[in-house]
Amino acid sequence: QVQLVESGGGLVQAGGSLRLSCAASGSIFSINTMAWYRQAPGKRRDMVAAVSNSGSTNYEDSLKGRFTISRDNAKNTVYLQMNSLKPEDTAVYYCYCNANSRGNGWKDYWGQGTQVTVSS
């Protein structure tokens, strides 16, 4: 089984920045898509940004370029740089990947989530 561990969340003031990290571990052969989702209280879980194994990216358009996703394939790690944070960005942020691992083949995996709170 593949494990995803997020880090970098916390409390920041509006206009501030945070950088989230998510490291995948296990007997991993390959990882396809890696992505970040978020879920605010009373809301559904929505995709924020995704990056393919070739580096192609896809973003939620409403973010207006404030967020940047990247990955380091050698470290099996995906990052989310969040700038100009707004109170409405407050949510639990979840890491996702589709990975091929020993004994499991290709499967979807989710991290435990990391809380991001933006104060006004």
PDB file of N, CA and C in Angstrom, residues 1 4 6 10 12 26 28 32 37-38 42-43 45 47 61 64 68 76 78 83-84 101 119:
ATOM      1  N   GLN A   1       0.832  -1.182   0.000  1.00  0.00           N
ATOM      2  CA  GLN A   1       0.000   0.000   0.000  1.00  0.00           C
ATOM      3  C   GLN A   1       0.878   1.247   0.000  1.00  0.00           C
ATOM      4  N   LEU A   4       0.460   8.496   1.736  1.00  0.00           N
ATOM      5  CA  LEU A   4       0.677   9.896   1.418  1.00  0.00           C
ATOM      6  C   LEU A   4       0.638  10.699   2.708  1.00  0.00           C
ATOM      7  N   GLU A   6       0.921  14.591   4.130  1.00  0.00           N
ATOM      8  CA  GLU A   6       0.970  16.018   3.853  1.00  0.00           C
ATOM      9  C   GLU A   6       1.639  16.769   4.996  1.00  0.00           C
ATOM     10  N   GLY A  10      -1.261  25.224   8.208  1.00  0.00           N
ATOM     11  CA  GLY A  10      -1.188  26.037   9.407  1.00  0.00           C
ATOM     12  C   GLY A  10      -2.093  27.240   9.329  1.00  0.00           C
ATOM     13  N   VAL A  12      -2.426  31.293   8.821  1.00  0.00           N
ATOM     14  CA  VAL A  12      -1.787  32.466   8.240  1.00  0.00           C
ATOM     15  C   VAL A  12      -2.799  33.591   8.116  1.00  0.00           C
ATOM     16  N   GLY A  26       6.286   3.797   0.081  1.00  0.00           N
ATOM     17  CA  GLY A  26       5.861   2.429  -0.141  1.00  0.00           C
ATOM     18  C   GLY A  26       6.672   1.803  -1.258  1.00  0.00           C
ATOM     19  N   ILE A  28       6.759   1.607  -4.423  1.00  0.00           N
ATOM     20  CA  ILE A  28       6.183   2.294  -5.577  1.00  0.00           C
ATOM     21  C   ILE A  28       7.005   2.024  -6.829  1.00  0.00           C
ATOM     22  N   ASN A  32       1.344   8.158 -11.548  1.00  0.00           N
ATOM     23  CA  ASN A  32       0.799   8.919 -12.661  1.00  0.00           C
ATOM     24  C   ASN A  32       0.448  10.326 -12.167  1.00  0.00           C
ATOM     25  N   TYR A  37      -6.567  18.441  -3.459  1.00  0.00           N
ATOM     26  CA  TYR A  37      -7.977  18.745  -3.287  1.00  0.00           C
ATOM     27  C   TYR A  37      -8.159  19.503  -1.985  1.00  0.00           C
ATOM     28  N   ARG A  38      -9.296  20.166  -1.844  1.00  0.00           N
ATOM     29  CA  ARG A  38      -9.601  20.814  -0.577  1.00  0.00           C
ATOM     30  C   ARG A  38     -11.087  20.687  -0.262  1.00  0.00           C
ATOM     31  N   GLY A  42     -18.894  22.032   5.391  1.00  0.00           N
ATOM     32  CA  GLY A  42     -20.162  22.070   4.691  1.00  0.00           C
ATOM     33  C   GLY A  42     -20.070  22.015   3.183  1.00  0.00           C
ATOM     34  N   LYS A  43     -18.871  21.852   2.645  1.00  0.00           N
ATOM     35  CA  LYS A  43     -18.658  21.814   1.202  1.00  0.00           C
ATOM     36  C   LYS A  43     -18.174  20.434   0.765  1.00  0.00           C
ATOM     37  N   ARG A  45     -15.573  17.981  -1.512  1.00  0.00           N
ATOM     38  CA  ARG A  45     -14.151  17.983  -1.802  1.00  0.00           C
ATOM     39  C   ARG A  45     -13.931  18.285  -3.284  1.00  0.00           C
ATOM     40  N   MET A  47     -11.173  19.530  -6.522  1.00  0.00           N
ATOM     41  CA  MET A  47      -9.788  19.547  -6.958  1.00  0.00           C
ATOM     42  C   MET A  47      -9.282  20.974  -7.072  1.00  0.00           C
ATOM     43  N   ASP A  61      -9.800  27.222 -12.184  1.00  0.00           N
ATOM     44  CA  ASP A  61      -9.647  28.529 -12.811  1.00  0.00           C
ATOM     45  C   ASP A  61      -9.874  29.679 -11.840  1.00  0.00           C
ATOM     46  N   LYS A  64      -7.133  32.000 -10.034  1.00  0.00           N
ATOM     47  CA  LYS A  64      -6.524  33.163 -10.691  1.00  0.00           C
ATOM     48  C   LYS A  64      -5.008  33.198 -10.586  1.00  0.00           C
ATOM     49  N   THR A  68       0.343  27.351  -7.235  1.00  0.00           N
ATOM     50  CA  THR A  68       1.212  26.680  -8.185  1.00  0.00           C
ATOM     51  C   THR A  68       1.517  25.274  -7.697  1.00  0.00           C
ATOM     52  N   ASN A  76       9.200  11.439  -5.146  1.00  0.00           N
ATOM     53  CA  ASN A  76       7.780  11.085  -5.067  1.00  0.00           C
ATOM     54  C   ASN A  76       7.008  12.094  -4.224  1.00  0.00           C
ATOM     55  N   VAL A  78       4.856  15.937  -4.153  1.00  0.00           N
ATOM     56  CA  VAL A  78       4.138  16.995  -4.846  1.00  0.00           C
ATOM     57  C   VAL A  78       4.004  18.185  -3.904  1.00  0.00           C
ATOM     58  N   ASN A  83      -0.176  31.484  -2.607  1.00  0.00           N
ATOM     59  CA  ASN A  83       0.132  32.891  -2.374  1.00  0.00           C
ATOM     60  C   ASN A  83      -1.150  33.708  -2.297  1.00  0.00           C
ATOM     61  N   SER A  84      -1.028  34.902  -1.733  1.00  0.00           N
ATOM     62  CA  SER A  84      -2.161  35.823  -1.614  1.00  0.00           C
ATOM     63  C   SER A  84      -3.385  35.120  -1.053  1.00  0.00           C
ATOM     64  N   SER A 101       2.092   0.046  -7.358  1.00  0.00           N
ATOM     65  CA  SER A 101       2.959  -0.430  -6.296  1.00  0.00           C
ATOM     66  C   SER A 101       2.966  -1.949  -6.226  1.00  0.00           C
ATOM     67  N   SER A 119      -6.831  33.741   8.314  1.00  0.00           N
ATOM     68  CA  SER A 119      -7.564  34.702   9.124  1.00  0.00           C
ATOM     69  C   SER A 119      -7.637  36.047   8.420  1.00  0.00           C
TER      70      SER A 119
END
